XYZ file of C-alpha atoms in Angstrom:
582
model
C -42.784 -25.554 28.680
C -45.074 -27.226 26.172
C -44.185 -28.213 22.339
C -46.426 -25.319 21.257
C -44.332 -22.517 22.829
C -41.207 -24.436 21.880
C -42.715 -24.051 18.546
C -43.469 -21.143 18.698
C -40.377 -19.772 19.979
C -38.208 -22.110 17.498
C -40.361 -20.393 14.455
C -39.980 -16.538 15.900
C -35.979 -17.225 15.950
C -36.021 -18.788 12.261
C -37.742 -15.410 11.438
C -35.259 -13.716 13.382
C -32.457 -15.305 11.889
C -33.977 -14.948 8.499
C -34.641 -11.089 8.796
C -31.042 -10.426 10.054
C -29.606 -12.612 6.982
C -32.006 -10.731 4.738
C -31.108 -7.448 6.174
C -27.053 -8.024 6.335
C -27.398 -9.050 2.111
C -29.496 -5.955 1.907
C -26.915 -3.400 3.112
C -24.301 -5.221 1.178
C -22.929 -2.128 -0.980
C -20.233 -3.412 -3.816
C -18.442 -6.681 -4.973
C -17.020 -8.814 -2.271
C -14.599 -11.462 -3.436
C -14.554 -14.496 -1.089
C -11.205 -15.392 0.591
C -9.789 -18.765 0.718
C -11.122 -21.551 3.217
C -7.502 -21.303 4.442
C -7.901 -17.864 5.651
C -11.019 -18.509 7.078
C -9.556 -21.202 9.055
C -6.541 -19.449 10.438
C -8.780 -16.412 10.960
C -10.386 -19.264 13.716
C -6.853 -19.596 14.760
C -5.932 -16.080 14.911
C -8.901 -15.219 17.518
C -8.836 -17.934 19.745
C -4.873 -17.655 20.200
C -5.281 -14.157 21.232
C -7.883 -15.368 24.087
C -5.487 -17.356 25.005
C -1.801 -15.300 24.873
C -3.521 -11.650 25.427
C -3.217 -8.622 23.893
C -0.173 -8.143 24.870
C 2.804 -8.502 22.483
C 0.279 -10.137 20.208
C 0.475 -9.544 15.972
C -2.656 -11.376 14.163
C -0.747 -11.454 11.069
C 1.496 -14.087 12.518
C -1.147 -16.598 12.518
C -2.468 -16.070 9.251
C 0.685 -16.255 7.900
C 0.853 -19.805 8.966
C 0.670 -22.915 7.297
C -0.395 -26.512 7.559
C 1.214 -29.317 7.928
C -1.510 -31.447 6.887
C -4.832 -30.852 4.820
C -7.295 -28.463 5.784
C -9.838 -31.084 6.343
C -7.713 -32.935 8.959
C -6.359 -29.579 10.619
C -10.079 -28.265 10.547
C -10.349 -31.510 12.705
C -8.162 -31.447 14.600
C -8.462 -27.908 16.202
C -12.153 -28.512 16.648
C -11.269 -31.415 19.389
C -9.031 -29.529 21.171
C -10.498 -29.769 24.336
C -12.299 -26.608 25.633
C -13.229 -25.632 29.428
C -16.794 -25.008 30.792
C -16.864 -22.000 29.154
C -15.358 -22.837 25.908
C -12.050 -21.381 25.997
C -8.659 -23.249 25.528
C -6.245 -23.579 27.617
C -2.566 -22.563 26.408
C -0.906 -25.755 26.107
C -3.419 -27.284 24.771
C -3.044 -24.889 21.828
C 0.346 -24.934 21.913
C 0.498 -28.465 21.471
C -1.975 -27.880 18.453
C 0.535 -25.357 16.553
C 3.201 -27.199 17.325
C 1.605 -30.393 15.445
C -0.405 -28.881 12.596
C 0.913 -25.467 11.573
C 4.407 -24.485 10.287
C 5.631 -21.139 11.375
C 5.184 -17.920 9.692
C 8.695 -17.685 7.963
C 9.123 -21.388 6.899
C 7.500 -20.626 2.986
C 9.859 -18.244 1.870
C 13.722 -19.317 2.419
C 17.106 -16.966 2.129
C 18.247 -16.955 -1.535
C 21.506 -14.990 -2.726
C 20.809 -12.534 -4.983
C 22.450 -13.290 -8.214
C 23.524 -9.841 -9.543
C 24.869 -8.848 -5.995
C 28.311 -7.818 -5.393
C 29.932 -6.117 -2.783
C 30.951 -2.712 -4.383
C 28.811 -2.523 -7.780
C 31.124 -0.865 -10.758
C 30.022 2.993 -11.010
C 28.160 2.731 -7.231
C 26.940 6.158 -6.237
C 29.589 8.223 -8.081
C 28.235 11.597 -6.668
C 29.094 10.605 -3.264
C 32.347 11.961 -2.021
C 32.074 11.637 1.633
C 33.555 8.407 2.584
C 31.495 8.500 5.612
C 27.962 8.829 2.931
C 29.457 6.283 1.363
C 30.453 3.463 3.937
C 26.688 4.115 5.371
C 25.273 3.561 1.625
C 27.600 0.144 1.268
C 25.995 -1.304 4.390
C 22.543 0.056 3.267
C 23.319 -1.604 -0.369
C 24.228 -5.031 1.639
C 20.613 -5.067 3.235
C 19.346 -6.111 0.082
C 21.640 -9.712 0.648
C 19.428 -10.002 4.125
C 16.271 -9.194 2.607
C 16.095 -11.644 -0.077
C 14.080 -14.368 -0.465
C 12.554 -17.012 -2.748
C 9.167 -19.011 -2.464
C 10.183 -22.752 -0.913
C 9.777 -25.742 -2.960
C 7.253 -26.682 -0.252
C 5.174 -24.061 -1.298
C 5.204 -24.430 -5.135
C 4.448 -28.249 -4.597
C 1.418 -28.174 -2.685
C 0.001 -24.208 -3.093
C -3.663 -25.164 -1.038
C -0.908 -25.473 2.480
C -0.017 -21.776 2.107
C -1.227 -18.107 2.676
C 1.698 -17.378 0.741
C 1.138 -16.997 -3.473
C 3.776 -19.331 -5.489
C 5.585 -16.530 -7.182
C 8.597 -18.266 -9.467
C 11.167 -15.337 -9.259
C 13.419 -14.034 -6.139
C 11.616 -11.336 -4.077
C 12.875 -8.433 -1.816
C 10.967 -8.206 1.686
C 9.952 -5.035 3.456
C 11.385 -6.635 6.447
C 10.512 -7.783 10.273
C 6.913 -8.644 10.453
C 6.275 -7.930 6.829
C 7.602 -11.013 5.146
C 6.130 -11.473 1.701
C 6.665 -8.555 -1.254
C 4.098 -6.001 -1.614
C 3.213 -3.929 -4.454
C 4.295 -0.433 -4.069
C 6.589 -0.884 -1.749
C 8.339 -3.028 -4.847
C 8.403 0.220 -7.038
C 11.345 2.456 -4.416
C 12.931 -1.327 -3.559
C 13.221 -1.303 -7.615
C 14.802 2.292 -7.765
C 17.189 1.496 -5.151
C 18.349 -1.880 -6.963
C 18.540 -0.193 -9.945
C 21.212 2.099 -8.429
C 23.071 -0.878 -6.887
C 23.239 -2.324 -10.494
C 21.011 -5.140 -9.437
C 18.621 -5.534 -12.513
C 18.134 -8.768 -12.937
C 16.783 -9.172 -9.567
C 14.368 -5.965 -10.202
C 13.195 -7.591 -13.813
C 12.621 -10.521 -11.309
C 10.182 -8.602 -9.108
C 8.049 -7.184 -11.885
C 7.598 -10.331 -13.692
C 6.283 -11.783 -10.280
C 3.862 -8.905 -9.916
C 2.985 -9.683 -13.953
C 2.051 -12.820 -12.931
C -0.565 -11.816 -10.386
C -2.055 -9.861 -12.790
C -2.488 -12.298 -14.662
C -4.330 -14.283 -12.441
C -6.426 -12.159 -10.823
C -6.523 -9.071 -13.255
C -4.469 -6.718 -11.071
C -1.709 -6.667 -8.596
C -2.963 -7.618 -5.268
C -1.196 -5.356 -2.124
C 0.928 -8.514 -1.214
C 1.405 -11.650 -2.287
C -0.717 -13.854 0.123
C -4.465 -15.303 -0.322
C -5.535 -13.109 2.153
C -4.772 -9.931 -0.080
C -6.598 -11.289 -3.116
C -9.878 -8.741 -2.942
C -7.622 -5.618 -2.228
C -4.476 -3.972 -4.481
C -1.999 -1.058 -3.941
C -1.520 2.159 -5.804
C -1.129 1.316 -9.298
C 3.031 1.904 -9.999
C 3.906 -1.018 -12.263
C 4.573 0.368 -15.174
C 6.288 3.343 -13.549
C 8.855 0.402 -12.236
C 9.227 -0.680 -16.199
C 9.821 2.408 -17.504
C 12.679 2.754 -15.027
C 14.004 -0.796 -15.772
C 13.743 -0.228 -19.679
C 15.369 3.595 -19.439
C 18.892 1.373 -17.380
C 18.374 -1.817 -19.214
C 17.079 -1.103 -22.729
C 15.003 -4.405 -22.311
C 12.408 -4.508 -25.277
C 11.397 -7.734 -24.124
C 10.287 -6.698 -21.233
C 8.232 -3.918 -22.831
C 6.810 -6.306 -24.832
C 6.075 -8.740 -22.488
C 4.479 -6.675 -19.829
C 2.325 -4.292 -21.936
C -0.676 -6.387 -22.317
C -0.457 -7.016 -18.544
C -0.477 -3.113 -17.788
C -3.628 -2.648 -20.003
C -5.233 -5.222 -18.278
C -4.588 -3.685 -15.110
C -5.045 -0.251 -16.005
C -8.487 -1.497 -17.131
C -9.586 -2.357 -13.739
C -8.897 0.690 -12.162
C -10.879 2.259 -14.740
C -14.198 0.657 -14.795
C -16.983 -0.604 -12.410
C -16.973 0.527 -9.627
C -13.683 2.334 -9.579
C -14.472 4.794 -12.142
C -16.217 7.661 -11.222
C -17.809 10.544 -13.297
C -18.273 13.659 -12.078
C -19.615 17.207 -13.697
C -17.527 20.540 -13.626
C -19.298 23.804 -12.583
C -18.899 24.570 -16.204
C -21.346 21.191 -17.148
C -18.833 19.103 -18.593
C -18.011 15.781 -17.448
C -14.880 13.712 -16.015
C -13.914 10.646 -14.920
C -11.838 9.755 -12.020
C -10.908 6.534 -9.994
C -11.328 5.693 -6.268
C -10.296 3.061 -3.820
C -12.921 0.237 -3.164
C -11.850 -2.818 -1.984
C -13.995 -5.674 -3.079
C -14.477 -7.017 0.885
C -16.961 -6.095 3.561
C -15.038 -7.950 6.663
C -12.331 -7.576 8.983
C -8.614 -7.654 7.262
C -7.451 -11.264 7.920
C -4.010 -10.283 8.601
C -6.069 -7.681 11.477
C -9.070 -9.557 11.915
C -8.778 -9.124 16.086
C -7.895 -5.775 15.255
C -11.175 -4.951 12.924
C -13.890 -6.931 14.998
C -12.799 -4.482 17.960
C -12.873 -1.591 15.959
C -16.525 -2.554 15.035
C -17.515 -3.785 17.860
C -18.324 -0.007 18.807
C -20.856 0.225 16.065
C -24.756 -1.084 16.539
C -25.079 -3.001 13.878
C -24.176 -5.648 10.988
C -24.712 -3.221 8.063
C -22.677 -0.610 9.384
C -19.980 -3.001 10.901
C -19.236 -4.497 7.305
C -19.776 -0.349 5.806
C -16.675 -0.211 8.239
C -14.563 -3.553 6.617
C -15.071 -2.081 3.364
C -13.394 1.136 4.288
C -10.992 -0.306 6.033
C -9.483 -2.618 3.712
C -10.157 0.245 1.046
C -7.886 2.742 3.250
C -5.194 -0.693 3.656
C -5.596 -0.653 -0.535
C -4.254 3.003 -0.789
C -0.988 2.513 1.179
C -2.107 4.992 4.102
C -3.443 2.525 6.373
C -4.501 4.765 8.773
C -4.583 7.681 8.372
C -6.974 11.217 9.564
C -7.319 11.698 5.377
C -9.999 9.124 5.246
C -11.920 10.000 8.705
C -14.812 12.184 8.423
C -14.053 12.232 12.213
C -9.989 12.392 12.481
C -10.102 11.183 16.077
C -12.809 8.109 15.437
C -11.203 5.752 13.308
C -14.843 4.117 12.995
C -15.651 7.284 10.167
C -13.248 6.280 8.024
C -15.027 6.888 4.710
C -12.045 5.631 1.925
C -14.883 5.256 -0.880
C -16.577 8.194 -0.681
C -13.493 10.048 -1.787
C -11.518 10.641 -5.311
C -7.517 10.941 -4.042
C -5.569 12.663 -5.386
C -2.212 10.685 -5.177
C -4.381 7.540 -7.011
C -5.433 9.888 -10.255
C -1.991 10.899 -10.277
C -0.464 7.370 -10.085
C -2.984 6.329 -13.018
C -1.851 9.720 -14.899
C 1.168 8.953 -14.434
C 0.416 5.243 -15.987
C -1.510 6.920 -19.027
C 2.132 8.373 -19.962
C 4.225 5.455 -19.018
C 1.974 3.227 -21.209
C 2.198 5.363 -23.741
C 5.750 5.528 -24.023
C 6.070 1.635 -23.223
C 3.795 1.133 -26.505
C 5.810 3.489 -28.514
C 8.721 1.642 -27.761
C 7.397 -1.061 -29.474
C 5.500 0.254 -32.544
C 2.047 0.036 -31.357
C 0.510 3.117 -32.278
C -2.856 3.105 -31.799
C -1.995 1.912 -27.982
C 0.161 5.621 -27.870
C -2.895 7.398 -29.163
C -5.463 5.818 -27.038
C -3.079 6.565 -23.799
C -2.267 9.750 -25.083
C -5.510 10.906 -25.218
C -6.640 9.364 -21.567
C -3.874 11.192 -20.319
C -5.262 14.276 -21.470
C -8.967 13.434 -20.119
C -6.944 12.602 -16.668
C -5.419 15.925 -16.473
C -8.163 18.238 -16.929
C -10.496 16.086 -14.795
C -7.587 16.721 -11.959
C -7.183 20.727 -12.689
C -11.078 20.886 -12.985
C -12.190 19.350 -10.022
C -9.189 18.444 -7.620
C -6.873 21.572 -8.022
C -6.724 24.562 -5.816
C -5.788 27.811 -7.106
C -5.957 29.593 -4.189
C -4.055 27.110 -1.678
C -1.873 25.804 -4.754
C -2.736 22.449 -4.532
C -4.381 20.011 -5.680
C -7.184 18.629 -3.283
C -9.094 15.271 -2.672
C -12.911 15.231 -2.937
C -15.127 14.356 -1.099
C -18.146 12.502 -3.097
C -21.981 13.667 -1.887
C -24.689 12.383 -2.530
C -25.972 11.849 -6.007
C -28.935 12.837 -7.275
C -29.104 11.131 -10.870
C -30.043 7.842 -12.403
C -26.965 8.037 -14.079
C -24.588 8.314 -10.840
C -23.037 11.765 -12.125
C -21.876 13.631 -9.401
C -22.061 17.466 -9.748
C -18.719 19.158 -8.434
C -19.096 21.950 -4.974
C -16.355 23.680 -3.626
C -17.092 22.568 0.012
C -16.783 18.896 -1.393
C -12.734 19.497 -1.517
C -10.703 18.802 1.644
C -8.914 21.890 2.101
C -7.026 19.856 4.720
C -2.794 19.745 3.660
C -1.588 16.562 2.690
C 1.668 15.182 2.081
C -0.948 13.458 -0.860
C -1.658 17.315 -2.560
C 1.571 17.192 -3.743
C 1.923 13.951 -5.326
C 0.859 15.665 -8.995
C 4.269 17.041 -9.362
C 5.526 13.375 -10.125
C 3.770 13.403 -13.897
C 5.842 15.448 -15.877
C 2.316 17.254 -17.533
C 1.303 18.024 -14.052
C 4.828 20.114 -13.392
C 5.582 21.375 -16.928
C 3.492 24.944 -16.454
C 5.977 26.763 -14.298
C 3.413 29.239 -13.053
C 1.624 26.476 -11.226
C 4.981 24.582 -10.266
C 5.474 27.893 -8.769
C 2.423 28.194 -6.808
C 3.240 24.445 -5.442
C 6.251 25.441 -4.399
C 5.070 27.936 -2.128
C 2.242 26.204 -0.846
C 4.364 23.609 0.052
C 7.021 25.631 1.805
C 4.232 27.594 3.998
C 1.895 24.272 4.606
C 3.266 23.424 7.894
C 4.043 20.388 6.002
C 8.268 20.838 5.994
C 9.824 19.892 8.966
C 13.334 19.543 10.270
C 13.749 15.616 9.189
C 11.266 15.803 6.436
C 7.880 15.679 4.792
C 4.905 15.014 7.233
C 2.120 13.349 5.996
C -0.280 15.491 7.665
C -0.887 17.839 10.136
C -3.552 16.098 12.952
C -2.164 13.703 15.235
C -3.809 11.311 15.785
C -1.782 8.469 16.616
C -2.424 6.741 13.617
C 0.441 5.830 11.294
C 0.079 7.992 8.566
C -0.383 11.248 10.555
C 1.594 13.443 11.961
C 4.603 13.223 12.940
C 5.251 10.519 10.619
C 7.257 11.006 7.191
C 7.149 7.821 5.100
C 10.176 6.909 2.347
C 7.752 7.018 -0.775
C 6.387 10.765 -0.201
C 9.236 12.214 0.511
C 11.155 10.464 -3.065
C 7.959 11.467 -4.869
C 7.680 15.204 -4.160
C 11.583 15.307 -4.196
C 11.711 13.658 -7.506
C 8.831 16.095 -8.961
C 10.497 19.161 -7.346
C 13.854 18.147 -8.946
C 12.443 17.694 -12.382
C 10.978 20.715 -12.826
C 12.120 23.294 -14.895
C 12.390 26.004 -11.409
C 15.825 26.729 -9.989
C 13.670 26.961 -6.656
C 12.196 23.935 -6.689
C 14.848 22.286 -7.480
C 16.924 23.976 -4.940
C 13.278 22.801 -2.603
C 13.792 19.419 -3.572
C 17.813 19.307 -2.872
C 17.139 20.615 0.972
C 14.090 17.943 1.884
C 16.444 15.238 0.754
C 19.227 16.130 2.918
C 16.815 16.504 5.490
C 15.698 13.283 4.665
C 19.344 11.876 4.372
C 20.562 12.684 7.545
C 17.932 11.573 9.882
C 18.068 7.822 8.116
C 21.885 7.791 8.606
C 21.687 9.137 11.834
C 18.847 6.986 13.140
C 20.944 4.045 11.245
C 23.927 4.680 13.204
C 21.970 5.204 16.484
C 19.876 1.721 16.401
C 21.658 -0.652 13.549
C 19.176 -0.516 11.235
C 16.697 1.176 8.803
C 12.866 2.016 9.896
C 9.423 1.689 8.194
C 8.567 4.953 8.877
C 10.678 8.018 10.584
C 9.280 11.183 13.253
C 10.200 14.181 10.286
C 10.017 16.455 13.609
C 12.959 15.073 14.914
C 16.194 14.031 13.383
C 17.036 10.941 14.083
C 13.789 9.744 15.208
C 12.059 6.438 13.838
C 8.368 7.032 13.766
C 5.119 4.709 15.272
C 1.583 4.800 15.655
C -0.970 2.560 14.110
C -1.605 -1.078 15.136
C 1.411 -2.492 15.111
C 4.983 -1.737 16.451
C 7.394 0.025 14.485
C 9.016 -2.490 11.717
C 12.626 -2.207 10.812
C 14.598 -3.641 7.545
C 13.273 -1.827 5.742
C 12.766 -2.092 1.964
C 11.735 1.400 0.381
C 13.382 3.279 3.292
C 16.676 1.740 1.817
C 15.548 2.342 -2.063
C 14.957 5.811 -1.441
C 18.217 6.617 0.436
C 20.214 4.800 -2.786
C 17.941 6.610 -5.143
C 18.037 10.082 -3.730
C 22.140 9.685 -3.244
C 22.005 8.737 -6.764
C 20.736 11.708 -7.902
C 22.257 14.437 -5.678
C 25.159 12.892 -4.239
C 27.065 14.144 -1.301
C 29.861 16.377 -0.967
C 32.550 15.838 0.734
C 32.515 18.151 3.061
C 29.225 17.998 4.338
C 28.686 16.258 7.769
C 26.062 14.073 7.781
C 24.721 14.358 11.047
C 21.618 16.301 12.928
């Protein structure tokens, strides 16, 4: 071959190279913040351990979890001279060796701490349960909190740049098993169910952590490791200090966190999260929507991701895939049918092109709760601001998400917008008509539940949605396999609508709410006494059943499964002479 075709060809692959570059920053929709060189790294480490170990048994958020024992620049190093076969892949001891030397395991940066306000029996514990047997069974679930503490190692609070894991000062609570750093919603039922075991100092602990994050990166990220820093959870913080203040009377923690939750609430209310949308009458709304600011595979599921994409042609509609991905992981209901245009293709999932209905509801609900936070504290014009957005919130919900006819409130579906100005105009066919655990989220804002004709027609819908089943809420009706499909019921739903039902002014829903959280009740005592331990997630067609699906094995621990049970035996109790089995 002679230099001018290897020229030649050298020049056609710079173009090549060149056009696909220009192409993959050309289909580049939305903000992307970069991750840390860290990640990046132990992404590296992530994919080559699982050619080496298999699929088999194998969790990629193990290795990015890890840590290093040295610098990055000497790590980097060293894991490029482990030595590779003729076709470039490493042989198992030989990265063995390597993790052994340079990277500390996944649970070495957090360390056991005793929770301070934790005693064996709390003074006034759970006074509506009479059963003893309700009540031993609450005792141990109270004592899981003792197992699930934890506080960020020196190590990690000395030298930061080693660790995945964000310094947070105060003592968290864990979800449990695989999931060992605190998360943000998951923090708000692990609060209500500390709060009932008298624990508050701990819970003021956990929301000053998630304070801090805020202030450093302008909202609460979904956990508290680098890798989480372009994606959040459903907005509940001030929801968790209202319920703090209302045991606590804490004014300084009002006062503290309030410029925090404006600062928050901020972001989920502008750029690219804010969406405005006409009514069939011509007026205009605005309404919020996930969108994680990242177009490429999770970290913590980076193996996981690249497969998933690897079914679709091309760059721009592998990272269109990332983005919805980690936008589905940043509502909570990671996976889940709701998000698929196609419910059996997990490749559709289309998170951004829809306005949920549980995340305007969350934000209404944080409208109020700032509100009353302000008022607490004499700032008026914070109360009337709030007040009013409030307001906006829950007309823009009864205008374009609510149902009359099924009683519910629906998400939306965003087309395709034919202004300068980005306005979408509302259609019928644009709601999903689908039932979802999700549609009934609304009832948990008291100005969403106070108009008993509608509470009415919620009730009913719920009742005949094919929703209810023996051990529970389901969170939907297709399964799929995924994790947040059917038959799955998942702690938070179930305490929401409960909570809602219960607070209503109807004897019916009320009596509604009372019957899903027995159902509820039993099958996490029953499941507790059949396997020693509380579950993620449980199968609400079964009592007794722990649920699964989704890409990773069914956790155990488990830190809002316990809150909820404490919180929901709070409120109704138990009598003592109902059995508490299936």
């Amino acid at each position: 071959m002679d230099k001018v075709t290897i020229f030649m060809i050298f020049i056609v692959f710079i173009l090549f190279t060149s056009m696909n570059m220009i192409k993959a920053e050309s289909c580049a929709k939305g903000p992307v913040i970069p991750t840390a060189p860290l990640v990046v790294f132990l992404e590296k480490v992530q994919e080559t351990a699982l050619q080496v170990y298999g699929h088999k048994g194998f969790d990629p958020k193990l290795f990015v979890d890890m840590s290093l024992r040295q610098n990055l620049e000497v790590t980097v190093e060293a894991f490029n001279k482990i030595p590779r076969t003729v076709n470039g892949s490493v042989l198992k001891n030989d990265l063995d060796g390597f993790i052994g030397k340079y990277l500390g395991g996944a649970d070495e940066d957090l360390v056991y701490v005793e929770p301070v306000d934790y005693v064996v029996e709390p003074e006034g514990f759970l006074p509506k349960v009479k059963n003893t047997e309700v009540r031993a069974w609450a005792l141990e679930v109270h004592s899981l909190w003792k197992n699930l503490s934890r506080k960020v190692s020196d190590h990690v609070l000395e030298k930061p740049e080693l660790y995945t894991l964000l310094p947070l000062k105060n003592p968290v609570i864990i979800p449990g098993s695989r999931f060992k750093e605190v998360y943000y919603w998951d923090s708000y039922w692990v609060i209500r169910g500390l709060l009932a075991s008298k624990m508050y100092e701990t819970a003021k602990g956990i929301v000053y952590n998630l304070i801090s994050l805020i202030d450093q990166f302008g909202y609460v990220l979904n956990g508290a490791r680098a890798y989480y820093s372009n994606r959040r959870q459903p907005p509940v913080l001030a929801a968790m200090i209202v319920e703090i203040y209302e045991r606590t009377g804490d004014l300084d923690l009002v006062t503290r966190s309030l410029p925090s939750l404006l600062k928050e609430y901020h972001f989920w209310n502008s750029g690219i999260h804010k969406v405005t949308i006409q009514d069939a009458q011509g007026s205009n709304h605005s309404l919020s929507r996930y969108y994680a600011m990242w177009n490429k595979p999770r970290p913590e599921s980076s193996t996981i991701d690249s497969e998933t994409a690897s079914k679709l042609p091309n760059i721009c509609e592998k990272r269109e895939l990332y983005r919805q991905l980690a936008s589905a992981a940043e509502s909570g209901w990671d996976f889940s049918s709701r998000w698929m245009r196609n419910k059996s293709d997990l490749t559709t999932t289309s998170t951004t092109s829809i306005l949920p209905v549980d995340l305007n509801a969350f934000l209404l609900k944080m409208e109020l709760d700032i509100a009353f936070l302000a008022n607490l504290i004499g700032e008026s014009s914070t109360v009337t601001h709030y007040t009013e957005a409030s307001q906006n919130r829950q007309k823009a919900m009864n205008s374009i998400l609510w149902n009359a006819e099924m009683g519910q409130w629906l998400d939306y579906w965003l087309g395709n917008s034919n202004t300068a100005e980005d306005i979408y105009k509302w259609d019928d066919l644009h709601q999903n008509k689908k039932s979802f655990a999700s549609n009934f989220v609304p009832l948990w804002t008291e100005t969403l539940r106070s108009d008993n004709i509608t509470t009415q027609k919620v009730v009913q819908s719920l009742r005949s949605s094919g929703l209810l089943q023996p051990a529970g809420i389901a969170m939907t009706l297709s399964k799929t396999g995924q994790q947040w499909d059917f038959p799955n019921g998942w702690a938070p739903l179930q305490h929401i609508i409960i909570e809602g039902l219960s607070r209503s002014g109807l004897v019916e829903a009320k009596a509604l709410a009372e019957d899903i959280a027995v159902r509820w009740l039993k099958t996490n005592c029953v499941t507790y006494k059949k396997t020693g331990t509380m579950h993620e997630k449980y199968d609400v067609t079964e009592c007794g059943a722990y649920g699964g699906g989704g890409e990773y094995k069914p956790q155990t621990g488990f830190g809002w499964s316990n809150g909820v049970v404490l919180a929901l035996l709070e409120e109704f109790g138990w009598p003592e002479d109902l059995k508490i089995d299936c």
